XYZ file of C-alpha atoms in Angstrom:
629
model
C 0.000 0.000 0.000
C 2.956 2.061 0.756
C 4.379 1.785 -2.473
C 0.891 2.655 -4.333
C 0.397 5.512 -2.547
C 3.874 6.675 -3.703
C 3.881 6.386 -7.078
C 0.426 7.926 -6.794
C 1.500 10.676 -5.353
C 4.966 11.020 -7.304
C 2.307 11.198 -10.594
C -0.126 13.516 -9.210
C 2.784 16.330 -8.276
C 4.321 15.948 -11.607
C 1.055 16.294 -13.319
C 0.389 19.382 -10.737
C 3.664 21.017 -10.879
C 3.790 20.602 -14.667
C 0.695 22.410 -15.087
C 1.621 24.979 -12.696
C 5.172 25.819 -14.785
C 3.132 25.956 -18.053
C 0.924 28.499 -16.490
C 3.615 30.335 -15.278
C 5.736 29.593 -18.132
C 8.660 28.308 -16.427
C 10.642 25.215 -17.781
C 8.867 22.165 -16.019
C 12.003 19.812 -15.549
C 13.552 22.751 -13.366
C 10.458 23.629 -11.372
C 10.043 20.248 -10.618
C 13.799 19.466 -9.440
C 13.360 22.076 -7.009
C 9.946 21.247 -5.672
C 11.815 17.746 -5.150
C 14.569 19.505 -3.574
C 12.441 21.318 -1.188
C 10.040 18.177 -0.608
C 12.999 16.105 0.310
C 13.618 18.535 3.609
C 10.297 17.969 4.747
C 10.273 15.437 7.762
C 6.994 13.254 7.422
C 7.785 12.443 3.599
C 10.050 9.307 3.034
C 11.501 10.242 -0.383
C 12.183 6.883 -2.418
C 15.910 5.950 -3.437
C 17.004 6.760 -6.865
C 18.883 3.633 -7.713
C 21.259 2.853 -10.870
C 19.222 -0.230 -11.565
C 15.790 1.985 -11.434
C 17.183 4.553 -13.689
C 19.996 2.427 -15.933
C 17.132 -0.575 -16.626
C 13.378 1.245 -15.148
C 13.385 5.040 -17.195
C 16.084 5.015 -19.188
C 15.509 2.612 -21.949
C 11.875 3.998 -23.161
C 13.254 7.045 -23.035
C 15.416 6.670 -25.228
C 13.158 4.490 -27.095
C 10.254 7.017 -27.117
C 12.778 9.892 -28.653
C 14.886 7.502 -31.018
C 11.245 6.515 -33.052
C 10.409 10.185 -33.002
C 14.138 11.086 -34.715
C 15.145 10.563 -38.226
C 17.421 8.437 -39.522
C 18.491 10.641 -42.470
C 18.856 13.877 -40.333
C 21.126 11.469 -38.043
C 23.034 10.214 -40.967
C 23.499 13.943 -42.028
C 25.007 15.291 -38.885
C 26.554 11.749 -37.917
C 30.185 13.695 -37.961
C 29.161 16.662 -35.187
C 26.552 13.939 -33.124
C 29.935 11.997 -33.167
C 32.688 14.645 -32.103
C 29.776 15.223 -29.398
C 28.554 12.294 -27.949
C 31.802 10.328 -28.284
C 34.836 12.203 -28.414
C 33.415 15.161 -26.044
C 32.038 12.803 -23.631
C 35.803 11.389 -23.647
C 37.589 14.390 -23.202
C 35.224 15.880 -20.636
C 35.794 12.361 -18.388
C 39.790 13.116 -18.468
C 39.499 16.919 -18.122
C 37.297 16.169 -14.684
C 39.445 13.086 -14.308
C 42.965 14.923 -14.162
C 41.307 17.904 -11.571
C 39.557 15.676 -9.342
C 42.970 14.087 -9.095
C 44.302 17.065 -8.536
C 42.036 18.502 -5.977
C 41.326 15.479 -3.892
C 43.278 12.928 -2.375
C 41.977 9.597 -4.752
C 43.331 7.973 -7.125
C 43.078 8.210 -11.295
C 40.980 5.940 -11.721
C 38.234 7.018 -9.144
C 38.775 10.741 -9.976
C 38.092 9.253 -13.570
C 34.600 7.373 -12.467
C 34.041 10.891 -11.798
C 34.642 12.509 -15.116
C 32.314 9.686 -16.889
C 29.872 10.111 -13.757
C 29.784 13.979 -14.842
C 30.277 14.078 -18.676
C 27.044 13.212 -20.211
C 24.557 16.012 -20.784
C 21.012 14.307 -19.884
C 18.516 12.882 -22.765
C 15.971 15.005 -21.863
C 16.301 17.925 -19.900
C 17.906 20.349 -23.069
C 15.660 19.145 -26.177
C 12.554 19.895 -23.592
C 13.701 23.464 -23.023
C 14.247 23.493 -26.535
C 11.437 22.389 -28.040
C 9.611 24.633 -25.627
C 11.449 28.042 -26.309
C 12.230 26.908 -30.265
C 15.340 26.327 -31.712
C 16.547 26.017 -35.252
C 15.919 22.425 -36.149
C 19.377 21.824 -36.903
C 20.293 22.556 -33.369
C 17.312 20.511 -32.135
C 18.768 17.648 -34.164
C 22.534 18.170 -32.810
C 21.176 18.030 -29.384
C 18.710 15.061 -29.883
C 21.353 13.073 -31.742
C 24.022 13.766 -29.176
C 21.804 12.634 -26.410
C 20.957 9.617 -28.051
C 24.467 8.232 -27.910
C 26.089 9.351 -25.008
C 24.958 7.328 -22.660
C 26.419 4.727 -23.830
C 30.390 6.475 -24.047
C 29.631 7.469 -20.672
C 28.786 4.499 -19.004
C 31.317 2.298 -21.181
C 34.041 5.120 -19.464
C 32.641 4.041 -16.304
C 32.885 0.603 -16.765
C 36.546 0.776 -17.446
C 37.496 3.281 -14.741
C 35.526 0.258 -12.337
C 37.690 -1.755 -13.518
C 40.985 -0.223 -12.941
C 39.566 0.754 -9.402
C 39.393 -3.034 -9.154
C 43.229 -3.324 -10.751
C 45.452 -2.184 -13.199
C 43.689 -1.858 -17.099
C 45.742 -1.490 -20.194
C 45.399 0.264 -22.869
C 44.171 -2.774 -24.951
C 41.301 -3.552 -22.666
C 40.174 -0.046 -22.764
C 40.009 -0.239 -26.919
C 38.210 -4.245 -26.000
C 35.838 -2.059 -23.669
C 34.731 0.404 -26.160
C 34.463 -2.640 -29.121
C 32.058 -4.862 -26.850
C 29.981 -1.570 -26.226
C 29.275 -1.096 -29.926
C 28.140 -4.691 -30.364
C 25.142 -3.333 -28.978
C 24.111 -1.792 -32.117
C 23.949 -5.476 -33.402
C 21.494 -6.539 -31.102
C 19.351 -3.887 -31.816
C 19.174 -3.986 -35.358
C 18.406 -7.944 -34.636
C 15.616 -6.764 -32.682
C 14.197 -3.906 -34.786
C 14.376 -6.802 -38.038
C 12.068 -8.962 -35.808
C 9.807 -6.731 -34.882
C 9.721 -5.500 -38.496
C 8.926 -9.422 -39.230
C 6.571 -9.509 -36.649
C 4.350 -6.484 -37.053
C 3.724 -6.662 -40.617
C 1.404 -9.376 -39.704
C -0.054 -7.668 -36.963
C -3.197 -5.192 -37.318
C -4.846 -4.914 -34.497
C -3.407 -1.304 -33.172
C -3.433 -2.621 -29.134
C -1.394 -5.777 -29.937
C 0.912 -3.443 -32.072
C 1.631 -0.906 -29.345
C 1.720 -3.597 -26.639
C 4.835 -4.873 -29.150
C 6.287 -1.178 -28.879
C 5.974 -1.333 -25.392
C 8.196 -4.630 -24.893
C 10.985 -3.272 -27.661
C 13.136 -1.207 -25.389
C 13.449 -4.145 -23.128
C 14.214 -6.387 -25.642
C 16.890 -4.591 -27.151
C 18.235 -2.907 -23.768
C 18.818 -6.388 -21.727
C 20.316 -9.075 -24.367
C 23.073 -6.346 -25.611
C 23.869 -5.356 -21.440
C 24.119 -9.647 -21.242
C 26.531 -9.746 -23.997
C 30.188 -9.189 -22.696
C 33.867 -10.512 -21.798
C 34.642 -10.273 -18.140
C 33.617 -6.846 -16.901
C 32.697 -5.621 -20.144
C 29.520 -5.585 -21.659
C 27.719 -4.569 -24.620
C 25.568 -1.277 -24.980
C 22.562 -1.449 -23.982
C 21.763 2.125 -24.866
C 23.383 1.570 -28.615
C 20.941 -0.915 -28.903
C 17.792 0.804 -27.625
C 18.868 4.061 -30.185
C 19.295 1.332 -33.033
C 15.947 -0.317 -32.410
C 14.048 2.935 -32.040
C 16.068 4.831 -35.206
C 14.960 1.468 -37.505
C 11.262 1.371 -36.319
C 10.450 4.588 -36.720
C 12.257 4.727 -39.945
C 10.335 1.779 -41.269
C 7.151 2.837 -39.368
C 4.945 3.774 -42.217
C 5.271 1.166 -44.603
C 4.872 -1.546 -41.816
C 2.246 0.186 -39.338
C -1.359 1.158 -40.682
C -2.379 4.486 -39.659
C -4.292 3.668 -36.957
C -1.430 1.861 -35.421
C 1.023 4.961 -35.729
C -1.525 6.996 -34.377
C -1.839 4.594 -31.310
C 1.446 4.580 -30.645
C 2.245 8.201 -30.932
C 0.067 8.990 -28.166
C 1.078 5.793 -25.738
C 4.407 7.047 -26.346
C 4.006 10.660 -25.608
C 2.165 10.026 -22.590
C 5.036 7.589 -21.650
C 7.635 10.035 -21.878
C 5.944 12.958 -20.253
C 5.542 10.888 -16.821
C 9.250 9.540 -16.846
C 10.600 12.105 -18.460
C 9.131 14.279 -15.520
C 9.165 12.186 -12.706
C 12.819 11.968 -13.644
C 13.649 15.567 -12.281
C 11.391 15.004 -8.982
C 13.417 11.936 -8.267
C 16.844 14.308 -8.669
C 15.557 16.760 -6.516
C 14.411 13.728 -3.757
C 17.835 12.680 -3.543
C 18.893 16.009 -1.897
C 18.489 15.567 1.839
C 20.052 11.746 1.531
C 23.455 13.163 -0.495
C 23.630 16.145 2.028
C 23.417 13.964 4.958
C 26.002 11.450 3.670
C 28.545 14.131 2.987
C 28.627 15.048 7.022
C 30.524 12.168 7.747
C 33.415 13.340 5.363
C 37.056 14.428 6.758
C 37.422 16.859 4.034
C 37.360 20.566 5.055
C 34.239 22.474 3.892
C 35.858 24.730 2.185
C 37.961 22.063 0.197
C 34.754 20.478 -0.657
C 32.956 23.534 -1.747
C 36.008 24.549 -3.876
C 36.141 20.995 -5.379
C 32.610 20.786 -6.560
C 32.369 24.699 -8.136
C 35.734 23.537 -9.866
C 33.958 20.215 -11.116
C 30.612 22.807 -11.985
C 32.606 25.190 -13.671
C 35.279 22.366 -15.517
C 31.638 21.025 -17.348
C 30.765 23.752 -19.000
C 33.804 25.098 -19.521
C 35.135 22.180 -21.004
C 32.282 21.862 -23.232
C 32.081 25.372 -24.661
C 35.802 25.140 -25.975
C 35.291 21.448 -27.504
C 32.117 22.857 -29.201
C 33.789 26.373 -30.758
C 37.063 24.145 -31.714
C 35.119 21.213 -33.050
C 33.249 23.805 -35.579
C 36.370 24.351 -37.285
C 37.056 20.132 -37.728
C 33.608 19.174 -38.375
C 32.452 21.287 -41.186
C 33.582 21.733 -44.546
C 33.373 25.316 -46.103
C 33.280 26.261 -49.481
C 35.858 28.491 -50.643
C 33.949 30.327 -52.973
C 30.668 31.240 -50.919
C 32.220 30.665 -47.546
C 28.929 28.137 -46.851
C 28.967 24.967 -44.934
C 29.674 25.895 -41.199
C 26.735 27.141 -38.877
C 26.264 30.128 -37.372
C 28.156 31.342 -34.372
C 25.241 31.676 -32.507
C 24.384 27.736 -33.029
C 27.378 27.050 -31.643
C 27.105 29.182 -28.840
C 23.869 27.513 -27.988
C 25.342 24.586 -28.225
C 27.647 24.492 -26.131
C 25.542 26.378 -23.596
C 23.130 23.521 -23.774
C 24.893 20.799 -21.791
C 22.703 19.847 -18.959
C 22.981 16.981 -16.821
C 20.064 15.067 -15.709
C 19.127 12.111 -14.029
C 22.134 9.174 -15.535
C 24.639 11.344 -14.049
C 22.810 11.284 -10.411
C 22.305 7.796 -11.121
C 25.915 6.500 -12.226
C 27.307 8.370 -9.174
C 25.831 5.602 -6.851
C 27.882 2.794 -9.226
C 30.892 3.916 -7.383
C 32.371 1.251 -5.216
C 30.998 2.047 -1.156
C 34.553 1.147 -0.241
C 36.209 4.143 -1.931
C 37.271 6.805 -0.114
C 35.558 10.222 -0.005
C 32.620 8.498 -1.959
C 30.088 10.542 -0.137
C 31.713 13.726 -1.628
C 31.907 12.724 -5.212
C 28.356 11.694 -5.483
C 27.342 15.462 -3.909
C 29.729 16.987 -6.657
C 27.016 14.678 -9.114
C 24.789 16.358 -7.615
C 25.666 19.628 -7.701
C 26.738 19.618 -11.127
C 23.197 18.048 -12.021
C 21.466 20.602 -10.262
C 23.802 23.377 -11.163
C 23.995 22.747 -14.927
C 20.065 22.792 -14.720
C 19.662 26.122 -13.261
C 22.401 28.122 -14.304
C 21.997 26.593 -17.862
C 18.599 25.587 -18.078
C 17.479 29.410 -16.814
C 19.769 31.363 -18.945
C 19.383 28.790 -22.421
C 15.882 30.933 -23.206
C 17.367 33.949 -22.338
C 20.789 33.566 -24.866
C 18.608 32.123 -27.860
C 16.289 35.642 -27.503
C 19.302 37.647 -26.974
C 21.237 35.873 -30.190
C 17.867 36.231 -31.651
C 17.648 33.039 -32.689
C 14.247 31.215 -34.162
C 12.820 28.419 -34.336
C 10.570 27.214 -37.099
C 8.782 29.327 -39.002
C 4.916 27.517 -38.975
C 4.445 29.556 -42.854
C 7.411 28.229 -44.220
C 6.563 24.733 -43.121
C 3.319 25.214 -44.239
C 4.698 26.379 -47.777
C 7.134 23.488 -48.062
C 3.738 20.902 -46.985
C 1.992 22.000 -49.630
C 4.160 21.568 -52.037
C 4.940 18.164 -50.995
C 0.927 17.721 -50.913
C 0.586 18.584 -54.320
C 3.246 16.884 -56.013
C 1.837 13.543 -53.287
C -1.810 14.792 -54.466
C -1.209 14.369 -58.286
C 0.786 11.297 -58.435
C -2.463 10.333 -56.369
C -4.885 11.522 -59.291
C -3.003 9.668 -61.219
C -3.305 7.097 -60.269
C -7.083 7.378 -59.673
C -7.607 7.622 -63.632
C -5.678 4.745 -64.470
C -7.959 2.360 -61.413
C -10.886 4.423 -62.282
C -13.384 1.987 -64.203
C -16.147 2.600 -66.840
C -18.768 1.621 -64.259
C -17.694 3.624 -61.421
C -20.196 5.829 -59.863
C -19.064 9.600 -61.052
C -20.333 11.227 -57.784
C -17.750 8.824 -55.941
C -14.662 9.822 -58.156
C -15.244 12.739 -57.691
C -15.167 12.794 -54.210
C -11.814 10.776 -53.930
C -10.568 13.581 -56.463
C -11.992 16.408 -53.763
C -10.411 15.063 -51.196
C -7.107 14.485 -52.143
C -6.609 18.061 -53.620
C -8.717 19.528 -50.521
C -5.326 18.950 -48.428
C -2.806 20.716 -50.020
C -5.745 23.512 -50.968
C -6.091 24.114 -47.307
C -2.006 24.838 -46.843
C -2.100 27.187 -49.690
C -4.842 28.974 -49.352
C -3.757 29.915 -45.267
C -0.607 31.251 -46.944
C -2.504 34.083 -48.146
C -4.014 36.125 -45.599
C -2.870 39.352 -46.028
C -5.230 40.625 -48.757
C -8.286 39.331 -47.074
C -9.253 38.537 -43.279
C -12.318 36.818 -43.858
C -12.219 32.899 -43.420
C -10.639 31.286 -46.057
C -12.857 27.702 -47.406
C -10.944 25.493 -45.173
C -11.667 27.270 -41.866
C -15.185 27.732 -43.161
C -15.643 23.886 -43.728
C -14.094 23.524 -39.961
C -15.945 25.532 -38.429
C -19.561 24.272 -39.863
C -18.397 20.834 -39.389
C -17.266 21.128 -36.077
C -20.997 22.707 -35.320
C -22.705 19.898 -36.992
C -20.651 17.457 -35.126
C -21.504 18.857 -31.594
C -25.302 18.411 -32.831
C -24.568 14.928 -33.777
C -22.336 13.520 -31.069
C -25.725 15.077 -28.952
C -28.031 13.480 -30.782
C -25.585 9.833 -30.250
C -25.801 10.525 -26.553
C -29.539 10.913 -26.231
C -29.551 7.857 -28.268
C -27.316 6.220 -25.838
C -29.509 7.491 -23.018
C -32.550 5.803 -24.153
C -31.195 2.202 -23.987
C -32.347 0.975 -27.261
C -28.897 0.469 -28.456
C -25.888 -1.696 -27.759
C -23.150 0.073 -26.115
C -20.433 -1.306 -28.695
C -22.409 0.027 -31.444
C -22.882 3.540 -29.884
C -19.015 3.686 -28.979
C -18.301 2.846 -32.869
C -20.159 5.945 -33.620
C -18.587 7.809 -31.253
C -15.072 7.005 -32.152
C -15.179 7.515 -35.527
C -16.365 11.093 -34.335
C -13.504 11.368 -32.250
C -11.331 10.589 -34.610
C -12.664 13.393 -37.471
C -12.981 16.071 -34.539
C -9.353 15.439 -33.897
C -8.069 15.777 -37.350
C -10.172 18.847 -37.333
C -8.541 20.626 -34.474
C -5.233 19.856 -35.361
C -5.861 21.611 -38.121
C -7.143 24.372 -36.670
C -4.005 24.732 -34.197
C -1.734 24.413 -36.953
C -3.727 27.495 -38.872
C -3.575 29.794 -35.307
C 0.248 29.175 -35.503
C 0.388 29.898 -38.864
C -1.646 33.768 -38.595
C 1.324 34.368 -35.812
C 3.993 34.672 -39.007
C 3.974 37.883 -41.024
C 6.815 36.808 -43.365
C 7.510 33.266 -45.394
C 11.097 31.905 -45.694
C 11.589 30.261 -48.344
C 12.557 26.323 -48.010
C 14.657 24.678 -50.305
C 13.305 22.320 -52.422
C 14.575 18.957 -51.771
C 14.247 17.801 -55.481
C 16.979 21.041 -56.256
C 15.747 23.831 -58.925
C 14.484 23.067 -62.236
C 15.089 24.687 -65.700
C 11.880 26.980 -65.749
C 12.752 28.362 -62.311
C 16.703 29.256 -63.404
C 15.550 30.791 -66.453
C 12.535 32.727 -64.852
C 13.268 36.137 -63.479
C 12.971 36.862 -60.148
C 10.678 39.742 -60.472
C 8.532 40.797 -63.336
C 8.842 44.472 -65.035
C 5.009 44.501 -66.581
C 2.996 46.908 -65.735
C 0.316 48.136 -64.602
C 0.257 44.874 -62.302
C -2.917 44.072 -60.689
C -3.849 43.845 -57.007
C -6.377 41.289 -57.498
C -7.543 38.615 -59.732
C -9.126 40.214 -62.907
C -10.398 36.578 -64.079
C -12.333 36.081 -60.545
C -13.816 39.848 -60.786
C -15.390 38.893 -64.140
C -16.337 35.627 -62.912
C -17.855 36.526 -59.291
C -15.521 34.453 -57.640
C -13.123 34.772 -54.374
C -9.122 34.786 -54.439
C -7.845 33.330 -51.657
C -3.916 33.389 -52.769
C -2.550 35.189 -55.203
C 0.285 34.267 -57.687
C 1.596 36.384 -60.888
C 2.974 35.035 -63.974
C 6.949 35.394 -63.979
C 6.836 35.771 -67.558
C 3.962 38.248 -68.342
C 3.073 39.236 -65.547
C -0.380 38.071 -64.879
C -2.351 37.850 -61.697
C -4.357 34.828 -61.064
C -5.849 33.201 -57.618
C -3.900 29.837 -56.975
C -5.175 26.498 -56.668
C -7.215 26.613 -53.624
C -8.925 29.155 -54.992
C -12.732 28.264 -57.330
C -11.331 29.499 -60.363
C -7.819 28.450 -60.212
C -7.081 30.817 -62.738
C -2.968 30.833 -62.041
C -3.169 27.396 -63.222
C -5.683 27.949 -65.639
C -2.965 31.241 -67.303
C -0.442 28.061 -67.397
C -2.505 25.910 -69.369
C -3.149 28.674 -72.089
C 0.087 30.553 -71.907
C 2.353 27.746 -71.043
C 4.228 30.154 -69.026
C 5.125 27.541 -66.516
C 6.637 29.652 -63.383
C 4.415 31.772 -60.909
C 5.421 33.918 -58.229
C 3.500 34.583 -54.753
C 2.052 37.661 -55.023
C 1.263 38.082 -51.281
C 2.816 40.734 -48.707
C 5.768 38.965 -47.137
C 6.133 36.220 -49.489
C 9.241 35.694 -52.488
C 8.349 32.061 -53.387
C 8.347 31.308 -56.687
C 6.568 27.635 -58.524
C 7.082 26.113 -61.006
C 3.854 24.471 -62.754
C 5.998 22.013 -65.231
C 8.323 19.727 -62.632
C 6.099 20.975 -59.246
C 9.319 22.555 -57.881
C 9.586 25.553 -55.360
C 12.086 28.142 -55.631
């Protein structure tokens, strides 16, 4: 009963806490650490232990799980050089650089001073990307972060392992190199387990049974590769966890139906928003037990104090340097337009972004009890954990506004969608007239035919509201079939009500409901972000440029040009986005329009490249190859 009533009440302050920092607007892994900090003071609660087993085998496999599936393979593949110099070679350095001045400081010897270092040199999984998903970064920073976290873990805790083992007796430098080689084997196992699961769930369709299969895959993967070793060392566990979780959500939609993925995205989420943030709480629990351990040292206060700032201050320091020098061995510039390296203020945020979370807390208490002045190296864990969280975790917002930094603009992703849409949405037309047969009802061809270009119409017509603030046809059809909905999800429950139907069959109804209403209000979220934007950058088109849009000007010298859409004024129909003819000149509404007449100018003019002709918008299309530029 105990033990219930903890984890009930663990749940029910992270779920109140988090609520309370969102309403506040105050990062929740911080608020939470120091509610924990304060909570673990108070006599009459009996904070629970944060053991390595708990947090090594209990959090930290789904959650690396739940972010791996969410990652992409091909952004990791990209940046595998800087996630490398990062998670491996950073992690490295930053266990000798703590190594050599805890050595240095205290009276222990290398190879416990270097437990230290790998204690210490991981910045946590969770606690940065959270901050910066919440304050928005530059995806390419997201995905340095995310990548880095992914990985090292594993560096970390392989350092650890070998510093154990030279605590335990002398370690040369081949078994280090045998240490490192076992941990990768990891990466084995969990391609072996991402290839079964691919075997398995391509025969599974039920969406329960599939996510009950996601559930189990972390496991899987995490405890064969930790099982696989030679004497003390053992395969990665974490390796194999990232491997798993990189393949299945890389091979998620061609072996998961839709109802599946959808499933599992919201298990997952809710997953990682418990652990994630009853991970902090734990930290701060531990506070009272480290504090009270460290009284029985025979080290001076001050030489303590000293020795953990040092250890604070050697973290980030260490990391900052690594970062600005690793920007000039990482990236490749080209002489001629001086591209290829970030900007300085990506690195800068970079390197600010190293917090430590919960695995450093957690390896601390895999030091031997029988070393001496253990007490005081697991508080300087826990001051570094604590310390990188506030001084870095409060400031990170604060540097990415003052570097004026952004994150994603919700236009230009909205521009880029739709152009995937269409070019997705005619290959899909396509194919419609080749499996359309003679006897097919017209009314029901038509209505595939309306719904497929009804998707990308709703991206391009938002794109266009600077001309005209009523609703556009897509927030029109939302908003009258959200209405009806309420009316008949009513109408289901007085049904209900009245007992004259089974309860399966009214819960049918109801879902299927659900399901449209949620599609609905996504969409509408997605729209409010994308009012917020004034201005459009421009993506680059994955497929590169085309012919039409190198030899099309950039802006067109006709005049008089029009402010509206002649073609719809003589017709009696609305523009809802506006493009002009790159060649002549020409003003027509796009394709989300009624009349379509930019496409409709193509057609007759063969002029094949349009240009936005909205405030705040240079995009240019290209009507031939369906290329953006």
């Amino acid at each position: 009963m105990d033990t219930a009533l903890g984890i009930c009440a663990i749940v029910a302050s992270v779920l109140v806490v988090t609520a309370v920092a969102d309403r506040i607007r105050f990062p929740a892994p911080l608020l939470l650490m120091l509610v924990g900090i304060g909570a673990s003071f108070v006599p009459f609660i009996d904070e629970p232990e944060l053991t390595p087993e708990l947090v090594l085998i209990g959090f930290l496999p789904p959650l690396l799980y739940a972010a791996a599936i969410r990652s992409s393979v091909i952004d990791f593949r990209t940046n595998f050089r800087p996630i490398g110099f990062l998670s491996v070679l950073l992690v490295v350095i930053t266990a000798l650089g703590i190594g050599l001045l805890t050595w240095l400081l205290l009276p222990v010897p290398f190879a416990v001073a270097f437990a230290l270092g790998a204690v210490v040199a991981p910045p946590d999984a969770v606690a940065a990307t959270a901050i910066a998903r919440r304050i928005g970064l530059p995806r390419r920073v997201v995905t340095l972060l995310e990548g880095e976290s992914l990985l090292n873990d594993a560096t970390a805790i392989t350092c650890l392992r070998v510093a154990l083992v030279a605590i335990a007796g002398a370690v040369s430098a081949a078994e280090i190199g045998l240490g490192f080689a076992i941990a990768v084997t990891g990466a084995l196992v969990g391609a072996a387990v991402a290839a079964l699961a691919v075997a398995v769930r391509r025969h599974v369709n039920n969406p329960v049974f599939d996510t009950a299969i996601s559930l189990l895959v972390p496991f899987v993967a995490y405890l064969p590769a930790e099982e696989l070793g030679y004497q003390d060392y053992h395969g990665s566990g974490v390796i194999a966890v990232v491997t798993a979780g990189l393949l299945l959500g890389h091979k998620s939609p061609v072996i998961q139906s839709g109802q599946s993925r959808l499933a599992e995205r919201v298990n997952w989420a809710t997953i990682q928003f418990l652990l994630e943030n009853t991970v902090f709480l734990l930290i701060g629990l531990q506070a009272r037990r480290i504090i009270e351990a460290l009284s029985t040292s025979t080290l001076s206060g001050g030489l303590i104090a000293l020795f953990v700032v040092s250890v604070l201050v050697g973290v980030i320091v260490l990391r900052l340097v690594w970062v600005t020098i690793s920007r000039f061995l990482i990236y490749r510039v080209d002489r001629e337009t001086g591209e290829g390296r970030p900007p300085w203020s990506h690195t800068v945020v970079v390197g600010w972004a190293g917090l430590r979370g919960v695995v450093t807390l957690a390896a601390a208490f895999l030091i031997p009890e029988d070393v001496e002045h253990r007490a005081v190296l697991i508080f300087a864990a826990m001051v570094v954990t604590a310390g990188t969280l506030l001084i870095q975790g409060l400031t990170l917002p604060w540097l990415v506004r003052a570097l004026r930094m952004r994150g994603p603009d919700a236009r230009s992703d909205a521009l880029q969608a739709a152009t995937v849409l269409t070019t997705a949405g005619n290959a899909g037309l396509a194919a419609l007239e080749e499996q359309a047969r003679p006897d097919d009802e017209p009314s029901a061809v038509q209505l595939v035919r309306d719904r497929i270009t009804a998707r990308s119409d709703a991206l391009w017509e938002k794109l266009g509201t600077g001309r005209d603030s009523t609703e556009t046809p897509a927030e029109q059809y939302r908003r009258l079939r959200l209405g009806a909905m309420r009316a008949e999800r009513d109408e289901v429950l007085r049904i209900r009500s009245s007992g004259t139907v089974d309860h399966d069959v009214i819960e049918q109804v109801l879902a299927s409901f659900d399901i449209e209403e949620s599609m609905l209000t996504i969409a509408t979220e997605r729209a409010d972000r994308l009012s917020e934007n004034q201005t459009v950058a421009t993506p680059v088109d994955p497929s590169g440029s085309c012919v039409h849009l190198d030899a099309a000007p950039a802006e067109v010298d006709a005049e008089p040009l029009s402010e509206v859409c002649l073609d719809c004024v003589r017709e009696g129909t609305r523009s809802v986005h506006l493009r002009r003819c790159a060649a002549c000149g020409n003003v027509g509404c796009c394709d989300s329009s009624v009349g379509r007449h930019a496409e409709r100018h193509f057609r007759t003019s063969h002029h094949p490249v349009m240009r936005s002709h909205e405030d705040g918008e240079s995009w240019r299309w290209c009507y031939v190859d369906e290329r953006l530029g």
